[in-house]
Amino acid sequence: VPNDDPHRTDFDQADIRATIERLGNNGTVRFFVNGRASNDFRLNGNTLDARISLRPGENQVVVRAENSAGNDQDEVAIIFEPVRPTSQPPKVRITRPDRPNSTTSSQRADIEASLEYVSRKEDIEFRLNGQRLYDFDYRPQNGRLTHRIELREGNNRISIEVVNADGRDQDAVDIRYLSEPGPVKQPPTVEITEPA
């Protein structure tokens, strides 16, 4: 074991089994992994068993037996190809407000966003009108970002950018704040009604 040569695997360990015939009581067995002798094997009767750690790429395993009549060896190449983790670029979507453009008469607005593959608050840039804000709340357990902001009169741009080792993503919304006009002020009027 393994029976194919070269043997390919995506596991970082391999089980080695070799059958050794006619070793006799005075025979010796030597075991090599990548050119280095190893005593990390079990010999039970005529069967050698070992579990080895593999390095990425080709690993050479040699089992050598010797007795008074001579020696023999067998070898196998094991190619370890680690599985690369799938790429998980971050994602962000502003969910509140739920439209890219909105208008409000309230000076405060609640912002909510749904994030994926973002594990740290430091990987988030939350901006209001180009100014970075740090006091938002982010819970990586559920990927939820929330923040209450103060709007200025007119258009307000809210953008959220996220980054991780696999990439970046961004979403933005515009909120137009129009304060409600107060009662219309009019100058007083005076009309003398007596004498008429």
PDB file of C-alpha atoms in Angstrom:
ATOM      1  CA  VAL A   1       0.000   0.000   0.000  1.00  0.00           C
ATOM      2  CA  PRO A   2      -0.095   2.190  -1.964  1.00  0.00           C
ATOM      3  CA  ASN A   3      -0.261  -0.064  -5.035  1.00  0.00           C
ATOM      4  CA  ASP A   4       0.024   2.553  -7.795  1.00  0.00           C
ATOM      5  CA  ASP A   5       3.311   4.298  -8.550  1.00  0.00           C
ATOM      6  CA  PRO A   6       3.284   7.217  -8.456  1.00  0.00           C
ATOM      7  CA  HIS A   7       0.400   7.388  -6.021  1.00  0.00           C
ATOM      8  CA  ARG A   8      -1.479  10.720  -5.849  1.00  0.00           C
ATOM      9  CA  THR A   9      -3.332  11.956  -2.772  1.00  0.00           C
ATOM     10  CA  ASP A  10      -4.768  15.111  -1.247  1.00  0.00           C
ATOM     11  CA  PHE A  11      -4.233  13.820   2.321  1.00  0.00           C
ATOM     12  CA  ASP A  12      -1.139  14.934   4.217  1.00  0.00           C
ATOM     13  CA  GLN A  13      -0.473  11.426   5.584  1.00  0.00           C
ATOM     14  CA  ALA A  14      -0.111   8.027   3.936  1.00  0.00           C
ATOM     15  CA  ASP A  15      -0.258   4.470   5.234  1.00  0.00           C
ATOM     16  CA  ILE A  16       2.579   2.266   4.004  1.00  0.00           C
ATOM     17  CA  ARG A  17       2.423  -1.535   3.991  1.00  0.00           C
ATOM     18  CA  ALA A  18       5.121  -3.816   2.600  1.00  0.00           C
ATOM     19  CA  THR A  19       5.428  -7.594   2.566  1.00  0.00           C
ATOM     20  CA  ILE A  20       8.937  -8.906   3.224  1.00  0.00           C
ATOM     21  CA  GLU A  21       9.619 -12.579   2.412  1.00  0.00           C
ATOM     22  CA  ARG A  22      12.534 -14.756   3.585  1.00  0.00           C
ATOM     23  CA  LEU A  23      13.977 -12.191   6.000  1.00  0.00           C
ATOM     24  CA  GLY A  24      14.922 -14.775   8.624  1.00  0.00           C
ATOM     25  CA  ASN A  25      15.929 -14.139  12.226  1.00  0.00           C
ATOM     26  CA  ASN A  26      19.175 -12.334  11.407  1.00  0.00           C
ATOM     27  CA  GLY A  27      17.758 -10.106   8.662  1.00  0.00           C
ATOM     28  CA  THR A  28      17.415  -6.330   8.871  1.00  0.00           C
ATOM     29  CA  VAL A  29      14.818  -3.947   7.528  1.00  0.00           C
ATOM     30  CA  ARG A  30      15.477  -0.301   6.772  1.00  0.00           C
ATOM     31  CA  PHE A  31      12.778   2.264   6.003  1.00  0.00           C
ATOM     32  CA  PHE A  32      13.412   5.606   4.243  1.00  0.00           C
ATOM     33  CA  VAL A  33      11.128   8.581   3.660  1.00  0.00           C
ATOM     34  CA  ASN A  34      12.428  11.258   1.284  1.00  0.00           C
ATOM     35  CA  GLY A  35      15.977   9.944   1.656  1.00  0.00           C
ATOM     36  CA  ARG A  36      15.972   9.930   5.464  1.00  0.00           C
ATOM     37  CA  ALA A  37      16.087   6.740   7.502  1.00  0.00           C
ATOM     38  CA  SER A  38      13.127   6.273   9.823  1.00  0.00           C
ATOM     39  CA  ASN A  39      12.463   3.815  12.632  1.00  0.00           C
ATOM     40  CA  ASP A  40       8.812   4.846  12.755  1.00  0.00           C
ATOM     41  CA  PHE A  41       7.390   1.540  11.495  1.00  0.00           C
ATOM     42  CA  ARG A  42       6.086  -1.752  12.873  1.00  0.00           C
ATOM     43  CA  LEU A  43       7.265  -5.142  11.680  1.00  0.00           C
ATOM     44  CA  ASN A  44       4.751  -7.888  12.424  1.00  0.00           C
ATOM     45  CA  GLY A  45       5.803 -11.228  10.946  1.00  0.00           C
ATOM     46  CA  ASN A  46       6.536 -10.519   7.311  1.00  0.00           C
ATOM     47  CA  THR A  47       4.491  -7.259   7.160  1.00  0.00           C
ATOM     48  CA  LEU A  48       5.850  -3.741   7.629  1.00  0.00           C
ATOM     49  CA  ASP A  49       3.305  -1.026   8.507  1.00  0.00           C
ATOM     50  CA  ALA A  50       3.953   2.701   8.825  1.00  0.00           C
ATOM     51  CA  ARG A  51       2.080   5.982   8.696  1.00  0.00           C
ATOM     52  CA  ILE A  52       4.073   8.875   7.275  1.00  0.00           C
ATOM     53  CA  SER A  53       3.553  12.614   7.008  1.00  0.00           C
ATOM     54  CA  LEU A  54       3.781  13.957   3.484  1.00  0.00           C
ATOM     55  CA  ARG A  55       5.216  17.195   2.215  1.00  0.00           C
ATOM     56  CA  PRO A  56       3.593  18.889  -0.800  1.00  0.00           C
ATOM     57  CA  GLY A  57       4.858  17.421  -4.055  1.00  0.00           C
ATOM     58  CA  GLU A  58       6.659  14.112  -4.540  1.00  0.00           C
ATOM     59  CA  ASN A  59       7.551  11.942  -1.539  1.00  0.00           C
ATOM     60  CA  GLN A  60       9.829   8.934  -2.006  1.00  0.00           C
ATOM     61  CA  VAL A  61       9.381   5.855   0.230  1.00  0.00           C
ATOM     62  CA  VAL A  62      11.933   2.996   0.204  1.00  0.00           C
ATOM     63  CA  VAL A  63      11.784  -0.295   2.113  1.00  0.00           C
ATOM     64  CA  ARG A  64      15.069  -2.249   2.094  1.00  0.00           C
ATOM     65  CA  ALA A  65      15.566  -5.764   3.503  1.00  0.00           C
ATOM     66  CA  GLU A  66      18.823  -7.666   3.930  1.00  0.00           C
ATOM     67  CA  ASN A  67      19.791 -11.148   5.081  1.00  0.00           C
ATOM     68  CA  SER A  68      22.889 -13.342   4.748  1.00  0.00           C
ATOM     69  CA  ALA A  69      21.900 -14.288   1.196  1.00  0.00           C
ATOM     70  CA  GLY A  70      21.581 -10.709  -0.102  1.00  0.00           C
ATOM     71  CA  ASN A  71      19.245  -7.733  -0.175  1.00  0.00           C
ATOM     72  CA  ASP A  72      16.213  -6.357  -1.949  1.00  0.00           C
ATOM     73  CA  GLN A  73      14.255  -3.138  -1.911  1.00  0.00           C
ATOM     74  CA  ASP A  74      11.068  -1.652  -3.247  1.00  0.00           C
ATOM     75  CA  GLU A  75      10.061   1.965  -3.524  1.00  0.00           C
ATOM     76  CA  VAL A  76       7.040   4.066  -4.282  1.00  0.00           C
ATOM     77  CA  ALA A  77       6.508   7.745  -5.069  1.00  0.00           C
ATOM     78  CA  ILE A  78       3.593   9.460  -3.347  1.00  0.00           C
ATOM     79  CA  ILE A  79       2.567  12.828  -4.740  1.00  0.00           C
ATOM     80  CA  PHE A  80       0.779  14.995  -2.191  1.00  0.00           C
ATOM     81  CA  GLU A  81      -1.387  17.665  -3.824  1.00  0.00           C
ATOM     82  CA  PRO A  82      -3.034  19.697  -1.048  1.00  0.00           C
ATOM     83  CA  VAL A  83      -6.576  20.807  -1.706  1.00  0.00           C
ATOM     84  CA  ARG A  84      -6.671  24.539  -2.116  1.00  0.00           C
ATOM     85  CA  PRO A  85      -9.439  26.172  -0.163  1.00  0.00           C
ATOM     86  CA  THR A  86     -12.181  27.527  -2.334  1.00  0.00           C
ATOM     87  CA  SER A  87     -12.027  31.249  -2.879  1.00  0.00           C
ATOM     88  CA  GLN A  88     -14.459  33.221  -0.738  1.00  0.00           C
ATOM     89  CA  PRO A  89     -14.435  36.868  -1.789  1.00  0.00           C
ATOM     90  CA  PRO A  90     -16.391  39.113   0.570  1.00  0.00           C
ATOM     91  CA  LYS A  91     -19.890  40.332  -0.212  1.00  0.00           C
ATOM     92  CA  VAL A  92     -21.843  43.334   1.057  1.00  0.00           C
ATOM     93  CA  ARG A  93     -25.415  44.438   0.400  1.00  0.00           C
ATOM     94  CA  ILE A  94     -27.049  47.414   2.066  1.00  0.00           C
ATOM     95  CA  THR A  95     -30.517  46.239   3.103  1.00  0.00           C
ATOM     96  CA  ARG A  96     -31.782  49.375   4.845  1.00  0.00           C
ATOM     97  CA  PRO A  97     -32.648  51.600   3.167  1.00  0.00           C
ATOM     98  CA  ASP A  98     -33.721  49.005   0.632  1.00  0.00           C
ATOM     99  CA  ARG A  99     -33.456  51.305  -2.396  1.00  0.00           C
ATOM    100  CA  PRO A 100     -30.363  52.935  -3.900  1.00  0.00           C
ATOM    101  CA  ASN A 101     -32.018  56.385  -3.709  1.00  0.00           C
ATOM    102  CA  SER A 102     -34.446  57.581  -1.069  1.00  0.00           C
ATOM    103  CA  THR A 103     -35.730  60.801   0.465  1.00  0.00           C
ATOM    104  CA  THR A 104     -36.527  61.455   4.100  1.00  0.00           C
ATOM    105  CA  SER A 105     -37.615  64.293   6.348  1.00  0.00           C
ATOM    106  CA  SER A 106     -35.940  62.701   9.381  1.00  0.00           C
ATOM    107  CA  GLN A 107     -32.431  63.836  10.257  1.00  0.00           C
ATOM    108  CA  ARG A 108     -31.489  60.354  11.493  1.00  0.00           C
ATOM    109  CA  ALA A 109     -31.352  57.204   9.401  1.00  0.00           C
ATOM    110  CA  ASP A 110     -30.801  53.572  10.367  1.00  0.00           C
ATOM    111  CA  ILE A 111     -28.402  51.736   8.085  1.00  0.00           C
ATOM    112  CA  GLU A 112     -28.293  47.944   7.888  1.00  0.00           C
ATOM    113  CA  ALA A 113     -26.154  45.724   5.698  1.00  0.00           C
ATOM    114  CA  SER A 114     -25.689  42.025   5.139  1.00  0.00           C
ATOM    115  CA  LEU A 115     -22.055  40.856   4.834  1.00  0.00           C
ATOM    116  CA  GLU A 116     -20.540  37.490   3.904  1.00  0.00           C
ATOM    117  CA  TYR A 117     -16.989  36.182   4.354  1.00  0.00           C
ATOM    118  CA  VAL A 118     -15.954  39.143   6.515  1.00  0.00           C
ATOM    119  CA  SER A 119     -14.577  38.001   9.859  1.00  0.00           C
ATOM    120  CA  ARG A 120     -13.317  41.287  11.335  1.00  0.00           C
ATOM    121  CA  LYS A 121     -14.714  44.790  11.757  1.00  0.00           C
ATOM    122  CA  GLU A 122     -11.321  46.125  10.636  1.00  0.00           C
ATOM    123  CA  ASP A 123     -12.033  44.732   7.138  1.00  0.00           C
ATOM    124  CA  ILE A 124     -14.996  47.099   6.695  1.00  0.00           C
ATOM    125  CA  GLU A 125     -14.906  50.715   5.504  1.00  0.00           C
ATOM    126  CA  PHE A 126     -18.153  52.507   6.364  1.00  0.00           C
ATOM    127  CA  ARG A 127     -18.314  55.994   4.865  1.00  0.00           C
ATOM    128  CA  LEU A 128     -20.833  58.814   5.164  1.00  0.00           C
ATOM    129  CA  ASN A 129     -20.301  61.559   2.585  1.00  0.00           C
ATOM    130  CA  GLY A 130     -16.715  60.352   2.090  1.00  0.00           C
ATOM    131  CA  GLN A 131     -15.833  60.434   5.793  1.00  0.00           C
ATOM    132  CA  ARG A 132     -14.919  57.105   7.353  1.00  0.00           C
ATOM    133  CA  LEU A 133     -16.925  56.120  10.429  1.00  0.00           C
ATOM    134  CA  TYR A 134     -15.775  53.577  13.001  1.00  0.00           C
ATOM    135  CA  ASP A 135     -18.603  53.453  15.541  1.00  0.00           C
ATOM    136  CA  PHE A 136     -20.899  51.074  13.654  1.00  0.00           C
ATOM    137  CA  ASP A 137     -21.881  47.669  15.034  1.00  0.00           C
ATOM    138  CA  TYR A 138     -20.807  44.491  13.205  1.00  0.00           C
ATOM    139  CA  ARG A 139     -21.576  40.935  14.248  1.00  0.00           C
ATOM    140  CA  PRO A 140     -19.499  38.422  12.251  1.00  0.00           C
ATOM    141  CA  GLN A 141     -21.595  35.534  13.618  1.00  0.00           C
ATOM    142  CA  ASN A 142     -24.570  36.575  11.504  1.00  0.00           C
ATOM    143  CA  GLY A 143     -22.880  39.004   9.077  1.00  0.00           C
ATOM    144  CA  ARG A 144     -25.073  41.925  10.172  1.00  0.00           C
ATOM    145  CA  LEU A 145     -23.893  45.542  10.221  1.00  0.00           C
ATOM    146  CA  THR A 146     -26.037  48.284  11.792  1.00  0.00           C
ATOM    147  CA  HIS A 147     -25.532  51.982  12.393  1.00  0.00           C
ATOM    148  CA  ARG A 148     -27.652  55.078  13.044  1.00  0.00           C
ATOM    149  CA  ILE A 149     -26.347  58.141  11.228  1.00  0.00           C
ATOM    150  CA  GLU A 150     -27.023  61.875  11.289  1.00  0.00           C
ATOM    151  CA  LEU A 151     -27.877  63.260   7.862  1.00  0.00           C
ATOM    152  CA  ARG A 152     -27.002  66.676   6.534  1.00  0.00           C
ATOM    153  CA  GLU A 153     -29.455  68.749   4.499  1.00  0.00           C
ATOM    154  CA  GLY A 154     -29.472  67.557   0.884  1.00  0.00           C
ATOM    155  CA  ASN A 155     -27.878  64.420  -0.548  1.00  0.00           C
ATOM    156  CA  ASN A 156     -26.015  61.962   1.724  1.00  0.00           C
ATOM    157  CA  ARG A 157     -23.918  59.122   0.293  1.00  0.00           C
ATOM    158  CA  ILE A 158     -23.458  55.996   2.389  1.00  0.00           C
ATOM    159  CA  SER A 159     -20.901  53.469   1.144  1.00  0.00           C
ATOM    160  CA  ILE A 160     -19.667  50.223   2.647  1.00  0.00           C
ATOM    161  CA  GLU A 161     -16.584  48.473   1.299  1.00  0.00           C
ATOM    162  CA  VAL A 162     -15.397  45.068   2.537  1.00  0.00           C
ATOM    163  CA  VAL A 163     -12.123  43.268   1.899  1.00  0.00           C
ATOM    164  CA  ASN A 164     -10.546  39.881   2.633  1.00  0.00           C
ATOM    165  CA  ALA A 165      -7.669  37.826   1.223  1.00  0.00           C
ATOM    166  CA  ASP A 166      -9.828  36.726  -1.729  1.00  0.00           C
ATOM    167  CA  GLY A 167     -11.073  40.130  -2.893  1.00  0.00           C
ATOM    168  CA  ARG A 168     -13.292  43.110  -2.159  1.00  0.00           C
ATOM    169  CA  ASP A 169     -16.871  44.284  -2.634  1.00  0.00           C
ATOM    170  CA  GLN A 170     -18.770  47.540  -2.218  1.00  0.00           C
ATOM    171  CA  ASP A 171     -22.321  48.817  -2.009  1.00  0.00           C
ATOM    172  CA  ALA A 172     -23.672  52.356  -1.723  1.00  0.00           C
ATOM    173  CA  VAL A 173     -26.957  54.213  -1.294  1.00  0.00           C
ATOM    174  CA  ASP A 174     -27.981  57.861  -1.418  1.00  0.00           C
ATOM    175  CA  ILE A 175     -30.386  59.389   1.087  1.00  0.00           C
ATOM    176  CA  ARG A 176     -31.742  62.860   0.411  1.00  0.00           C
ATOM    177  CA  TYR A 177     -32.634  64.703   3.607  1.00  0.00           C
ATOM    178  CA  LEU A 178     -35.172  67.499   3.258  1.00  0.00           C
ATOM    179  CA  SER A 179     -36.104  69.054   6.566  1.00  0.00           C
ATOM    180  CA  GLU A 180     -39.790  69.763   6.999  1.00  0.00           C
ATOM    181  CA  PRO A 181     -40.554  73.426   6.615  1.00  0.00           C
ATOM    182  CA  GLY A 182     -41.894  75.067   9.742  1.00  0.00           C
ATOM    183  CA  PRO A 183     -45.057  77.109   9.727  1.00  0.00           C
ATOM    184  CA  VAL A 184     -44.937  79.854   7.166  1.00  0.00           C
ATOM    185  CA  LYS A 185     -44.093  83.124   8.915  1.00  0.00           C
ATOM    186  CA  GLN A 186     -46.057  86.109   7.800  1.00  0.00           C
ATOM    187  CA  PRO A 187     -45.777  89.684   8.898  1.00  0.00           C
ATOM    188  CA  PRO A 188     -48.577  90.975  11.105  1.00  0.00           C
ATOM    189  CA  THR A 189     -51.471  92.803   9.532  1.00  0.00           C
ATOM    190  CA  VAL A 190     -53.263  95.722  11.149  1.00  0.00           C
ATOM    191  CA  GLU A 191     -56.655  97.038  10.138  1.00  0.00           C
ATOM    192  CA  ILE A 192     -58.485  99.776  12.046  1.00  0.00           C
ATOM    193  CA  THR A 193     -62.128  98.886  12.139  1.00  0.00           C
ATOM    194  CA  GLU A 194     -63.498 101.788  14.332  1.00  0.00           C
ATOM    195  CA  PRO A 195     -64.279 104.508  13.350  1.00  0.00           C
ATOM    196  CA  ALA A 196     -65.324 103.149  10.119  1.00  0.00           C
TER     197      ALA A 196
END
